[in-house]
Short mmCIF file of C-alpha atoms in Angstrom, two decimals:
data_model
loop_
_atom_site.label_atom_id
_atom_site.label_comp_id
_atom_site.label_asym_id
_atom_site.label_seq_id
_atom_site.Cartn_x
_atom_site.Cartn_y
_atom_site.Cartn_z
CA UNK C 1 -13.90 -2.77 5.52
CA UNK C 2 -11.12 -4.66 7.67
CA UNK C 3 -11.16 -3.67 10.91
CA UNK C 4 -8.25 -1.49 11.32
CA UNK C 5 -7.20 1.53 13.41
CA UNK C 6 -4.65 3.69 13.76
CA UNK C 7 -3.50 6.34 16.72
CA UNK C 8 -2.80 8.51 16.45
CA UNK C 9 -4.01 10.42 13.16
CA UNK C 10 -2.08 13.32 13.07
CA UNK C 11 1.08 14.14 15.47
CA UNK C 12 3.58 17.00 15.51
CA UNK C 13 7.13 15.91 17.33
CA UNK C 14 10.25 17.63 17.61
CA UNK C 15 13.60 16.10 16.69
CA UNK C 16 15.74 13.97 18.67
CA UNK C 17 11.86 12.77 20.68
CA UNK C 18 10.75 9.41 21.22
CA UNK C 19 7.48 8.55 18.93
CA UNK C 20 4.97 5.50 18.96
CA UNK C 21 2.14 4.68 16.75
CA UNK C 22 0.09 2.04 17.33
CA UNK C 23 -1.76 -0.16 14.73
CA UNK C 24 -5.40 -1.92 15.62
CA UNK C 25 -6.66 -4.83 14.16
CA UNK C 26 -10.21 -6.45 14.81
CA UNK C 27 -9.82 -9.11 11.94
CA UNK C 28 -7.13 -11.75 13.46
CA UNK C 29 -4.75 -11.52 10.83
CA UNK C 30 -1.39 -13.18 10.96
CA UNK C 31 0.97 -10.55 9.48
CA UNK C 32 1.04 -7.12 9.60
CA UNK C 33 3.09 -4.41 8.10
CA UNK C 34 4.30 -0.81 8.45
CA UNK C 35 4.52 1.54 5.60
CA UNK C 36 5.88 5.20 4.95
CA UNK C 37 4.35 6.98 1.97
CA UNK C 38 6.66 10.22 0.56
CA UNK C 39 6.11 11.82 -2.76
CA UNK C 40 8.08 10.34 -5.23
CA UNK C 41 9.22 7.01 -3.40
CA UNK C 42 5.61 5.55 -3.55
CA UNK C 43 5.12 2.78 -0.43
CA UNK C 44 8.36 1.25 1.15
CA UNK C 45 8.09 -1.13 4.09
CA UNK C 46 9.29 -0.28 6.95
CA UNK C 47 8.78 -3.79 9.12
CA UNK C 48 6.15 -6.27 9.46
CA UNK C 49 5.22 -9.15 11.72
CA UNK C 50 3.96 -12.76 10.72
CA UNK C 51 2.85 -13.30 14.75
CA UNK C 52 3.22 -12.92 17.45
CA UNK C 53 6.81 -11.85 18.29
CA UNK C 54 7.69 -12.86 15.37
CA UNK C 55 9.03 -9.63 13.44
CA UNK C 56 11.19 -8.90 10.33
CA UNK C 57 13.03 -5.74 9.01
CA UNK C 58 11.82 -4.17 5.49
CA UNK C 59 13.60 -2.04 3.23
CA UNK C 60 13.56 1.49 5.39
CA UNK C 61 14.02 0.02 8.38
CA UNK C 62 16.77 2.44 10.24
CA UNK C 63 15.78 4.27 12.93
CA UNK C 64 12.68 2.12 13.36
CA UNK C 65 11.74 -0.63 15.27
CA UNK C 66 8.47 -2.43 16.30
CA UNK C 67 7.01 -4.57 18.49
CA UNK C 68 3.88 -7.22 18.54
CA UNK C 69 3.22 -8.61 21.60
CA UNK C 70 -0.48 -9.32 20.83
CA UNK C 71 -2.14 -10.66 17.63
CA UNK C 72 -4.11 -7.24 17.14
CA UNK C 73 -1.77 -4.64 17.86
CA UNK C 74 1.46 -3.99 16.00
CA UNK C 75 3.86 -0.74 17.62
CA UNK C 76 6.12 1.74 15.62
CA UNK C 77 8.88 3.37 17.58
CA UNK C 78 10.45 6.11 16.37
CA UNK C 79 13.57 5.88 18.83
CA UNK C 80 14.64 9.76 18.45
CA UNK C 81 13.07 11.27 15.97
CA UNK C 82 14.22 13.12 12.79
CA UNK C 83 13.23 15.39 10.35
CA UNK C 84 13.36 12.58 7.55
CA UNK C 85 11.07 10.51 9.39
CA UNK C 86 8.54 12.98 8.21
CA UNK C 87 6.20 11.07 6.06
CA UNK C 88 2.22 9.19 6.43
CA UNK C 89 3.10 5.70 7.94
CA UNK C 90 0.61 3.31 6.68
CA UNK C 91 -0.39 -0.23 8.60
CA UNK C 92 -1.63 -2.84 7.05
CA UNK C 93 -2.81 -6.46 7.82
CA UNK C 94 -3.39 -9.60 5.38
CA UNK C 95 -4.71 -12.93 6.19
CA UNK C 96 -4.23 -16.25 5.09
CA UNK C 97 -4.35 -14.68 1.26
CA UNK C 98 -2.04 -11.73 -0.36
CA UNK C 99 -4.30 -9.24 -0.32
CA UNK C 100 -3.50 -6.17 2.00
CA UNK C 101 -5.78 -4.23 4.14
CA UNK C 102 -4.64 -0.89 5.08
CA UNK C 103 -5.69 1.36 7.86
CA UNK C 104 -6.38 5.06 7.75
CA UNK C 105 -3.01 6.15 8.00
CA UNK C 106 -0.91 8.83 10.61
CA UNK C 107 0.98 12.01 9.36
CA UNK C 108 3.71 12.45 11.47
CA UNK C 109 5.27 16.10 11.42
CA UNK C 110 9.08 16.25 12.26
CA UNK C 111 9.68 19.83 13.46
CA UNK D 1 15.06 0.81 -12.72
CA UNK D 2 12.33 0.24 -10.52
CA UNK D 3 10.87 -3.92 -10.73
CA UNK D 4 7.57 -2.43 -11.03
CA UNK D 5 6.86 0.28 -13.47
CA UNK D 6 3.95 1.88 -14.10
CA UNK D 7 2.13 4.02 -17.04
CA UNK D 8 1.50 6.83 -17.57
CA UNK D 9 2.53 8.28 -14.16
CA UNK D 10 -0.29 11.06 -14.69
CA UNK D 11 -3.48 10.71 -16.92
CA UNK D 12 -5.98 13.62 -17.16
CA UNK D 13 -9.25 12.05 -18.81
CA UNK D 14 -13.04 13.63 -19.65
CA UNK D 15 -16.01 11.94 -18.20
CA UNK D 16 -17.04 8.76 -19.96
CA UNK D 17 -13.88 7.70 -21.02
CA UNK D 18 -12.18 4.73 -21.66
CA UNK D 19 -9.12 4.91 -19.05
CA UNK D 20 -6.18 2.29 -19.38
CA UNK D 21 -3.58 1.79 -16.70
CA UNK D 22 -0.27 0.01 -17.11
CA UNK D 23 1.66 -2.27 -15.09
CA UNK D 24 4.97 -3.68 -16.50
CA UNK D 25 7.23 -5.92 -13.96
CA UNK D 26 10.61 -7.72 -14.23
CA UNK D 27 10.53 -9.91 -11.62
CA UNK D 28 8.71 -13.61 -11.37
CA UNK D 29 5.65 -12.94 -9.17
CA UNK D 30 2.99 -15.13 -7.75
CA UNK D 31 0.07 -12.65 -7.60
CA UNK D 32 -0.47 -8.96 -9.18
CA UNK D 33 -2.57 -6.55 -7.01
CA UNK D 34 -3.72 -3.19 -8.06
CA UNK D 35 -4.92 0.00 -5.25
CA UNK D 36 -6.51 2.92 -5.01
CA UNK D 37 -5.66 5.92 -3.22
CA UNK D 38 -7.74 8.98 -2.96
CA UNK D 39 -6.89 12.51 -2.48
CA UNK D 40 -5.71 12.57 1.66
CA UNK D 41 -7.29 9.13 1.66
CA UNK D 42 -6.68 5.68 2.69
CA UNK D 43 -5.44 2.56 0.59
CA UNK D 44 -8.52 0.20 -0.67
CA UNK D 45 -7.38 -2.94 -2.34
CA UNK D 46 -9.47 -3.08 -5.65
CA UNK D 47 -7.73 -6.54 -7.59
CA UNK D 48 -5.62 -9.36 -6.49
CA UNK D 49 -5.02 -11.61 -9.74
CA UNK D 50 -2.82 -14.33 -10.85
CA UNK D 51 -3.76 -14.84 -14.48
CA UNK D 52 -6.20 -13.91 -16.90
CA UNK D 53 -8.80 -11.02 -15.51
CA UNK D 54 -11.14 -9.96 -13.22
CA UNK D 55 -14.11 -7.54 -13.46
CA UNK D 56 -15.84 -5.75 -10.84
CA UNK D 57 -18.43 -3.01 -11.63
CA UNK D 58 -16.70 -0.38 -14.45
CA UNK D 59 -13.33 -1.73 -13.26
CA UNK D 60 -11.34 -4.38 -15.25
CA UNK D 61 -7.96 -5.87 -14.30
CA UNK D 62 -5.67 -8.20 -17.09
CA UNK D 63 -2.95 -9.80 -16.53
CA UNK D 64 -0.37 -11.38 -19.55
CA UNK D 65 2.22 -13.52 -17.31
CA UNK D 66 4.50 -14.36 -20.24
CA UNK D 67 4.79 -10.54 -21.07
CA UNK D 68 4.95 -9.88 -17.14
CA UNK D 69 2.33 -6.49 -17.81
CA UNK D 70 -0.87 -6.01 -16.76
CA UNK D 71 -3.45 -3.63 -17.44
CA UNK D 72 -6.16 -1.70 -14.88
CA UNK D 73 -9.36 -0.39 -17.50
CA UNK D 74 -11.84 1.61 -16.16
CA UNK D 75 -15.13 2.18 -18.84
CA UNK D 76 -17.14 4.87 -18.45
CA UNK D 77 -14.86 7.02 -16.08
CA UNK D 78 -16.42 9.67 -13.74
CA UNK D 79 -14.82 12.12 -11.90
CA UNK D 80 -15.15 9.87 -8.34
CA UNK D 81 -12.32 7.52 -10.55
CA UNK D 82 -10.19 10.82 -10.03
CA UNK D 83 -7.31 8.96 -7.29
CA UNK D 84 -3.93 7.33 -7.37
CA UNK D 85 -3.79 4.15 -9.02
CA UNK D 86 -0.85 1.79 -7.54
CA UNK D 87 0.09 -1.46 -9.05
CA UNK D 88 2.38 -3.93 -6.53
CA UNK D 89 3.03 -7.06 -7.02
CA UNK D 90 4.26 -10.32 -5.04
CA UNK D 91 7.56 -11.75 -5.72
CA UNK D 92 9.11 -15.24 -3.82
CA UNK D 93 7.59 -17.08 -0.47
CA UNK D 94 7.60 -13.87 1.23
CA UNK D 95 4.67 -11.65 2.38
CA UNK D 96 6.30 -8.20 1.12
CA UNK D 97 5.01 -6.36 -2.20
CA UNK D 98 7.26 -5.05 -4.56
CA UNK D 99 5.07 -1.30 -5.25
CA UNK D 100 5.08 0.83 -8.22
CA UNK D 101 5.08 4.88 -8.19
CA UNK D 102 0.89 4.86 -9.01
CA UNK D 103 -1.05 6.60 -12.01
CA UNK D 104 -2.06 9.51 -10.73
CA UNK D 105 -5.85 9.94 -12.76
CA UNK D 106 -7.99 12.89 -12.97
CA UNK D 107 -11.20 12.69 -14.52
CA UNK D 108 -12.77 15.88 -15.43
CA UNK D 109 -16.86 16.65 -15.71
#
């Protein structure tokens, strides 16, 4: 399995609070991406990174943004919180071929 | 309509089965990937293909570019197959997947 960790697992916010997950990665890879996972919608990127600083938005990007200031760790920010944000945000990480690796996942509870 | 479309979007099966998943896309792509998902579980990639097919253990993966479908078999099913089935695939010089919905499989004893 490809080394990669996320924190935390499970978190319950209110609205309107600041949130941050953080994504691990033992492996090296270049690019790395954050997902959301909600019934019906299936996976939709939220933003990923191809190094070091180097970021781009995906298609469910508002009210998101990220930050990758190291090769093996990749930041979510949830800047205030909000009900809809509600989902399991998935990280993943791919090397120098397609395939993704994905990471445990975090539920994130919206209150 | 979503670029990638999957059937059936649930399959119930018996044990020992033959189990076929689909995977139709509209889009040109330069690589087809199929995961599974268990129940409350993470993503494991199980195929990344290009053309023709792939085989590991009771899984097969196809792929038909000119017909832009490809097809996840599973022989012999047992109910550990029992997990979401997602197809994605890539599309242009980009890094992002295009996803499907998933097959949603449950394979009964």
């Amino acid at each position: 399995d490809a080394g990669i960790t996320q924190s935390p697992r499970h978190k319950v916010t209110e609205t309107g609070t600041p949130v941050t997950l953080r994504c691990h990665q033992t492996e090296n890879h270049r690019y790395m991406y954050w997902y959301r996972q909600d019934p019906g919608h299936g996976l939709r990127l939220i933003h990923y990174s191809y190094g070091v600083k180097d970021t781009d938005k995906g298609e469910v990007s508002d009210g998101y943004s990220v930050s990758r200031s190291k090769t093996e760790d990749f930041l979510l920010t949830l800047e205030s919180a909000t009900s809809s944000q509600t989902s399991v945000y998935f990280c993943a990480i791919s090397g120098t071929g397609e395939t993704q690796y994905f990471g445990p996942g975090t539920r994130l509870l919206v209150l | 309509k979503n670029e990638v479309e999957q059937s059936p979007q649930n399959l119930t099966a018996q044990e020992g089965e033959f189990i076929t998943i689909n995977c139709s896309y509209s889009v040109g792509i330069s690589a087809l990937h199929w995961l599974q998902q268990h129940p409350g579980g993470g993503i494991v990639s199980l195929f990344m293909l290009s053309s023709g097919k792939k085989k590991h253990g009771r899984l097969i993966a196809t792929i038909n570019i000119q017909e832009k479908h490809s097809s996840l078999h599973i022989t012999a099913s047992h109910p550990r197959d029992s997990a979401v089935y997602i197809c994605a695939v890539n599309a242009g010089n980009n890094r992002k997947l295009i996803w499907g919905l998933g097959t949603s499989l449950a394979v009964n004893p």
